[in-house]
mmCIF file of C-alpha atoms in Angstrom:
data_model
loop_
_atom_site.group_PDB
_atom_site.id
_atom_site.type_symbol
_atom_site.label_atom_id
_atom_site.label_comp_id
_atom_site.label_asym_id
_atom_site.label_seq_id
_atom_site.Cartn_x
_atom_site.Cartn_y
_atom_site.Cartn_z
ATOM 1 C CA MET A 1 17.237 -2.356 13.097
ATOM 2 C CA ILE A 2 17.255 -5.694 11.771
ATOM 3 C CA ALA A 3 17.336 -8.216 8.747
ATOM 4 C CA MET A 4 16.626 -11.443 8.063
ATOM 5 C CA SER A 5 16.250 -13.491 5.299
ATOM 6 C CA GLN A 6 13.811 -15.909 3.731
ATOM 7 C CA HIS A 7 12.751 -18.055 1.123
ATOM 8 C CA GLN A 8 9.217 -17.135 0.524
ATOM 9 C CA HIS A 9 7.746 -19.373 0.334
ATOM 10 C CA GLN A 10 7.721 -19.742 3.551
ATOM 11 C CA MET A 11 5.629 -16.925 4.911
ATOM 12 C CA PHE A 12 2.530 -17.113 6.815
ATOM 13 C CA PRO A 13 -0.958 -15.087 5.848
ATOM 14 C CA ASP A 14 -1.810 -12.112 7.767
ATOM 15 C CA ASP A 15 -5.037 -13.954 8.955
ATOM 16 C CA PHE A 16 -3.530 -15.733 10.777
ATOM 17 C CA LEU A 17 -1.482 -13.567 12.360
ATOM 18 C CA GLN A 18 -4.678 -10.880 12.927
ATOM 19 C CA HIS A 19 -5.099 -14.283 14.316
ATOM 20 C CA LEU A 20 -2.731 -14.818 17.452
ATOM 21 C CA VAL A 21 -2.569 -10.483 17.754
ATOM 22 C CA ARG A 22 -6.471 -10.581 18.654
ATOM 23 C CA PRO A 23 -6.275 -13.157 21.980
ATOM 24 C CA PHE A 24 -3.796 -11.138 22.947
ATOM 25 C CA ASN A 25 -4.744 -7.571 23.311
ATOM 26 C CA ASN A 26 -8.126 -9.295 24.620
ATOM 27 C CA VAL A 27 -6.249 -10.657 27.677
ATOM 28 C CA VAL A 28 -4.969 -7.514 28.628
ATOM 29 C CA LYS A 29 -8.243 -5.600 27.101
ATOM 30 C CA LYS A 30 -5.896 -2.718 25.075
ATOM 31 C CA GLU A 31 -5.852 -2.709 22.073
ATOM 32 C CA VAL A 32 -1.316 -3.417 22.524
ATOM 33 C CA LEU A 33 0.060 -5.270 19.173
ATOM 34 C CA GLN A 34 -2.171 -4.115 16.251
ATOM 35 C CA SER A 35 -1.691 -6.478 12.495
ATOM 36 C CA ARG A 36 -0.801 -4.925 9.659
ATOM 37 C CA ILE A 37 -0.403 -6.326 6.457
ATOM 38 C CA ASN A 38 3.047 -7.951 6.756
ATOM 39 C CA HIS A 39 3.629 -5.349 9.724
ATOM 40 C CA LEU A 40 3.167 -5.647 13.841
ATOM 41 C CA ASP A 41 3.091 -2.133 15.961
ATOM 42 C CA ILE A 42 3.486 -2.935 19.566
ATOM 43 C CA LYS A 43 2.093 0.594 20.776
ATOM 44 C CA PHE A 44 2.115 1.887 24.197
ATOM 45 C CA GLU A 45 0.219 4.653 25.383
ATOM 46 C CA ARG A 46 1.843 8.145 26.615
ATOM 47 C CA LYS A 47 0.626 9.080 29.748
ATOM 48 C CA PRO A 48 2.543 11.938 31.922
ATOM 49 C CA HIS A 49 5.742 10.798 33.099
ATOM 50 C CA SER A 50 5.860 7.606 30.538
ATOM 51 C CA ASP A 51 9.611 5.577 31.243
ATOM 52 C CA LYS A 52 10.427 5.356 27.353
ATOM 53 C CA SER A 53 13.352 3.073 29.282
ATOM 54 C CA VAL A 54 11.349 0.697 28.948
ATOM 55 C CA VAL A 55 10.228 0.689 25.779
ATOM 56 C CA ILE A 56 13.750 0.620 24.191
ATOM 57 C CA SER A 57 15.060 -2.335 26.626
ATOM 58 C CA LEU A 58 12.122 -4.315 24.806
ATOM 59 C CA PHE A 59 13.797 -3.041 21.586
ATOM 60 C CA THR A 60 17.135 -4.424 22.496
ATOM 61 C CA LYS A 61 14.744 -7.230 23.594
ATOM 62 C CA LEU A 62 13.164 -7.872 20.431
ATOM 63 C CA VAL A 63 16.500 -7.659 18.674
ATOM 64 C CA GLU A 64 18.470 -10.090 20.228
ATOM 65 C CA ALA A 65 15.459 -13.035 19.749
ATOM 66 C CA PHE A 66 15.569 -11.527 16.344
ATOM 67 C CA LYS A 67 18.906 -12.617 15.650
ATOM 68 C CA SER A 68 18.704 -15.692 17.546
ATOM 69 C CA ILE A 69 15.271 -16.696 15.815
ATOM 70 C CA SER A 70 17.883 -16.004 12.355
ATOM 71 C CA ASP A 71 20.726 -17.940 12.490
ATOM 72 C CA LYS A 72 18.403 -21.262 14.071
ATOM 73 C CA TYR A 73 15.681 -20.913 11.857
ATOM 74 C CA ILE A 74 16.191 -19.027 9.084
ATOM 75 C CA GLU A 75 16.773 -20.358 5.721
ATOM 76 C CA HIS A 76 19.764 -16.907 4.473
ATOM 77 C CA GLN A 77 19.540 -17.923 0.893
ATOM 78 C CA ASP A 78 17.066 -15.597 -0.144
ATOM 79 C CA LEU A 79 18.743 -11.876 0.189
ATOM 80 C CA HIS A 80 15.469 -9.929 -1.156
ATOM 81 C CA THR A 81 13.211 -11.010 1.655
ATOM 82 C CA ARG A 82 13.838 -8.922 5.008
ATOM 83 C CA VAL A 83 12.803 -8.891 8.524
ATOM 84 C CA ARG A 84 13.250 -5.287 10.842
ATOM 85 C CA ILE A 85 12.551 -3.552 13.628
ATOM 86 C CA ASN A 86 12.595 -0.170 14.329
ATOM 87 C CA ILE A 87 11.079 2.216 17.052
ATOM 88 C CA GLN A 88 9.029 5.698 16.721
ATOM 89 C CA ASP A 89 8.177 7.922 18.915
ATOM 90 C CA THR A 90 4.135 10.121 18.007
ATOM 91 C CA ASP A 91 2.302 12.520 20.401
ATOM 92 C CA SER A 92 0.605 9.791 21.799
ATOM 93 C CA HIS A 93 2.518 6.241 21.713
ATOM 94 C CA PHE A 94 5.836 5.600 22.056
ATOM 95 C CA ILE A 95 5.266 2.300 18.536
ATOM 96 C CA ILE A 96 8.688 -0.806 17.948
ATOM 97 C CA SER A 97 7.621 -1.537 14.122
ATOM 98 C CA ILE A 98 8.283 -4.958 12.902
ATOM 99 C CA SER A 99 8.127 -5.477 9.077
ATOM 100 C CA GLY A 100 8.017 -8.811 7.550
ATOM 101 C CA ILE A 101 7.037 -9.961 10.140
ATOM 102 C CA ILE A 102 5.277 -13.231 8.273
ATOM 103 C CA PHE A 103 8.721 -14.597 7.293
ATOM 104 C CA ILE A 104 9.427 -15.686 11.291
ATOM 105 C CA PRO A 105 7.504 -19.430 12.609
ATOM 106 C CA PRO A 106 4.292 -19.019 13.783
ATOM 107 C CA GLY A 107 5.119 -20.348 17.190
ATOM 108 C CA LYS A 108 8.537 -18.076 18.067
ATOM 109 C CA ILE A 109 5.775 -15.462 17.589
ATOM 110 C CA LEU A 110 4.138 -16.597 20.650
ATOM 111 C CA ASN A 111 7.584 -16.721 23.041
ATOM 112 C CA LEU A 112 7.439 -13.615 21.930
ATOM 113 C CA PHE A 113 4.398 -12.752 22.776
ATOM 114 C CA GLY A 114 5.534 -13.471 26.421
ATOM 115 C CA LEU A 115 8.622 -11.961 26.593
ATOM 116 C CA ILE A 116 6.456 -9.109 25.388
ATOM 117 C CA LEU A 117 3.959 -9.125 28.247
ATOM 118 C CA TRP A 118 6.446 -8.658 30.832
ATOM 119 C CA TYR A 119 7.697 -5.567 28.987
ATOM 120 C CA VAL A 120 3.865 -4.424 28.830
ATOM 121 C CA ILE A 121 3.378 -4.837 32.210
ATOM 122 C CA ARG A 122 6.695 -3.462 33.609
ATOM 123 C CA TYR A 123 5.448 -0.400 31.521
ATOM 124 C CA HIS A 124 2.177 0.476 33.363
ATOM 125 C CA THR A 125 2.615 -0.542 36.586
ATOM 126 C CA GLY A 126 6.545 0.859 37.461
ATOM 127 C CA ASP A 127 7.070 -2.935 38.530
ATOM 128 C CA LYS A 128 7.782 -6.563 36.984
ATOM 129 C CA PRO A 129 5.252 -8.603 37.154
ATOM 130 C CA ALA A 130 5.823 -11.106 39.821
ATOM 131 C CA ASN A 131 5.993 -7.812 42.349
ATOM 132 C CA SER A 132 2.524 -7.801 41.596
ATOM 133 C CA ASP A 133 -1.218 -8.920 42.111
ATOM 134 C CA PHE A 134 -1.999 -7.761 38.234
ATOM 135 C CA GLY A 135 1.434 -8.479 36.642
ATOM 136 C CA ARG A 136 0.811 -12.072 38.090
ATOM 137 C CA ASN A 137 -3.410 -13.080 37.436
ATOM 138 C CA LEU A 138 -2.320 -10.715 33.671
ATOM 139 C CA THR A 139 0.999 -13.619 33.045
ATOM 140 C CA THR A 140 -1.138 -16.588 34.120
ATOM 141 C CA ALA A 141 -4.406 -15.346 32.362
ATOM 142 C CA TRP A 142 -2.041 -15.110 28.649
ATOM 143 C CA LYS A 143 -0.636 -18.493 29.469
ATOM 144 C CA LYS A 144 -3.313 -20.024 29.715
ATOM 145 C CA GLU A 145 -4.870 -18.364 26.350
ATOM 146 C CA GLU A 146 -1.211 -18.784 24.540
ATOM 147 C CA ASP A 147 -1.717 -23.068 25.742
ATOM 148 C CA TYR A 148 -5.184 -23.042 24.062
ATOM 149 C CA LEU A 149 -4.516 -21.529 21.308
ATOM 150 C CA ARG A 150 -1.770 -23.893 20.216
ATOM 151 C CA PHE A 151 -3.577 -26.849 21.451
ATOM 152 C CA ASN A 152 -6.319 -26.149 18.886
ATOM 153 C CA ILE A 153 -3.492 -25.281 16.315
ATOM 154 C CA ASN A 154 -1.620 -28.792 16.430
ATOM 155 C CA GLN A 155 -4.994 -30.871 16.407
ATOM 156 C CA LEU A 156 -5.422 -29.502 13.160
ATOM 157 C CA PRO A 157 -5.652 -32.257 10.184
ATOM 158 C CA ARG A 158 -2.018 -32.218 8.697
ATOM 159 C CA LYS A 159 -0.970 -34.413 5.693
ATOM 160 C CA SER A 160 3.089 -34.560 5.448
ATOM 161 C CA THR A 161 4.728 -34.459 2.680
ATOM 162 C CA VAL A 162 8.560 -35.314 1.829
ATOM 163 C CA THR A 163 11.827 -32.857 0.509
ATOM 164 C CA ARG A 164 15.268 -33.729 -1.102
ATOM 165 C CA ASP A 165 16.654 -30.746 0.713
ATOM 166 C CA ALA A 166 17.501 -29.709 4.359
ATOM 167 C CA MET A 167 15.850 -27.042 5.371
ATOM 168 C CA ARG A 168 14.874 -25.594 9.210
ATOM 169 C CA CYS A 169 12.295 -26.831 11.591
ATOM 170 C CA TYR A 170 10.389 -24.617 12.819
ATOM 171 C CA ILE A 171 9.435 -25.627 15.954
ATOM 172 C CA CYS A 172 13.838 -27.028 16.978
ATOM 173 C CA GLY A 173 15.904 -25.054 13.805
ATOM 174 C CA GLU A 174 17.368 -28.653 13.309
ATOM 175 C CA SER A 175 17.517 -30.258 10.178
ATOM 176 C CA ALA A 176 13.857 -31.353 8.552
ATOM 177 C CA PHE A 177 12.929 -33.296 5.599
ATOM 178 C CA ARG A 178 8.933 -32.872 5.833
ATOM 179 C CA ILE A 179 6.571 -30.546 5.635
ATOM 180 C CA ASN A 180 3.443 -30.787 7.201
ATOM 181 C CA GLU A 181 0.269 -29.398 4.908
ATOM 182 C CA TRP A 182 -2.857 -27.502 7.018
ATOM 183 C CA SER A 183 -5.661 -25.358 6.373
ATOM 184 C CA PHE A 184 -6.233 -22.860 8.627
ATOM 185 C CA ASP A 185 -10.348 -21.121 8.471
ATOM 186 C CA PRO A 186 -9.806 -17.553 9.670
ATOM 187 C CA GLY A 187 -13.393 -17.161 10.239
ATOM 188 C CA SER A 188 -14.361 -14.467 8.664
ATOM 189 C CA ARG A 189 -13.978 -14.603 4.710
ATOM 190 C CA GLY A 190 -15.853 -18.242 4.665
ATOM 191 C CA ARG A 191 -12.547 -19.725 3.081
ATOM 192 C CA SER A 192 -9.825 -21.771 4.201
ATOM 193 C CA ILE A 193 -6.256 -21.399 3.903
ATOM 194 C CA ASP A 194 -2.846 -23.171 3.367
ATOM 195 C CA MET A 195 -0.513 -23.645 5.747
ATOM 196 C CA GLU A 196 2.942 -24.894 5.803
ATOM 197 C CA THR A 197 5.406 -26.263 8.587
ATOM 198 C CA ARG A 198 8.809 -27.434 8.269
ATOM 199 C CA VAL A 199 8.721 -30.365 10.626
ATOM 200 C CA CYS A 200 11.894 -33.119 11.561
ATOM 201 C CA GLN A 201 10.481 -36.192 12.239
ATOM 202 C CA LYS A 202 11.251 -35.291 16.413
ATOM 203 C CA HIS A 203 7.885 -33.071 15.935
ATOM 204 C CA LEU A 204 6.832 -34.750 12.715
ATOM 205 C CA ARG A 205 3.131 -33.877 14.632
ATOM 206 C CA SER A 206 3.322 -30.538 15.471
ATOM 207 C CA LEU A 207 2.464 -27.341 13.159
ATOM 208 C CA ILE A 208 3.341 -24.725 15.620
#
């Protein structure tokens, strides 16, 4: 288990997490990712001769990734907000569960989806994605969907405000004195949700 801290106001809404999860599941044609309030579950269906070691390897990689994210992107003043990861066995699934996921910069979550997909393919085929047409095709399909998702979000209108105190840029982790304020329409509630992205001067045009 690993814990990270983050200023409470820097979380993003659960509706936005669902917006990221939905196209991933559409590409793999399975509900591999399941978003709940402040949670993300990664589900591996148990079958005869399922290789749990693949799930454990992904868990280990995610722990390492969250440590890197914590060191580079996360402010450590607020010790009350936590991001935690654990692994569960059920009769039907192996599940990697991440709580506090909404405190991770959204662009970094999309980066993690690529890692998750690699292990999903390995789990279901028993081989590396590059070694099968299925793996290569699925990887290419997700890359196209990810690029499309990033492009559309980064094209949204935004207002940039200046802050007095240095923060960490959500894009590169360097010192940032600006916040991009923008709105996201989840398409389900008929209203927009306000979002914020901390950015340095170099990434002033970015939202995720």
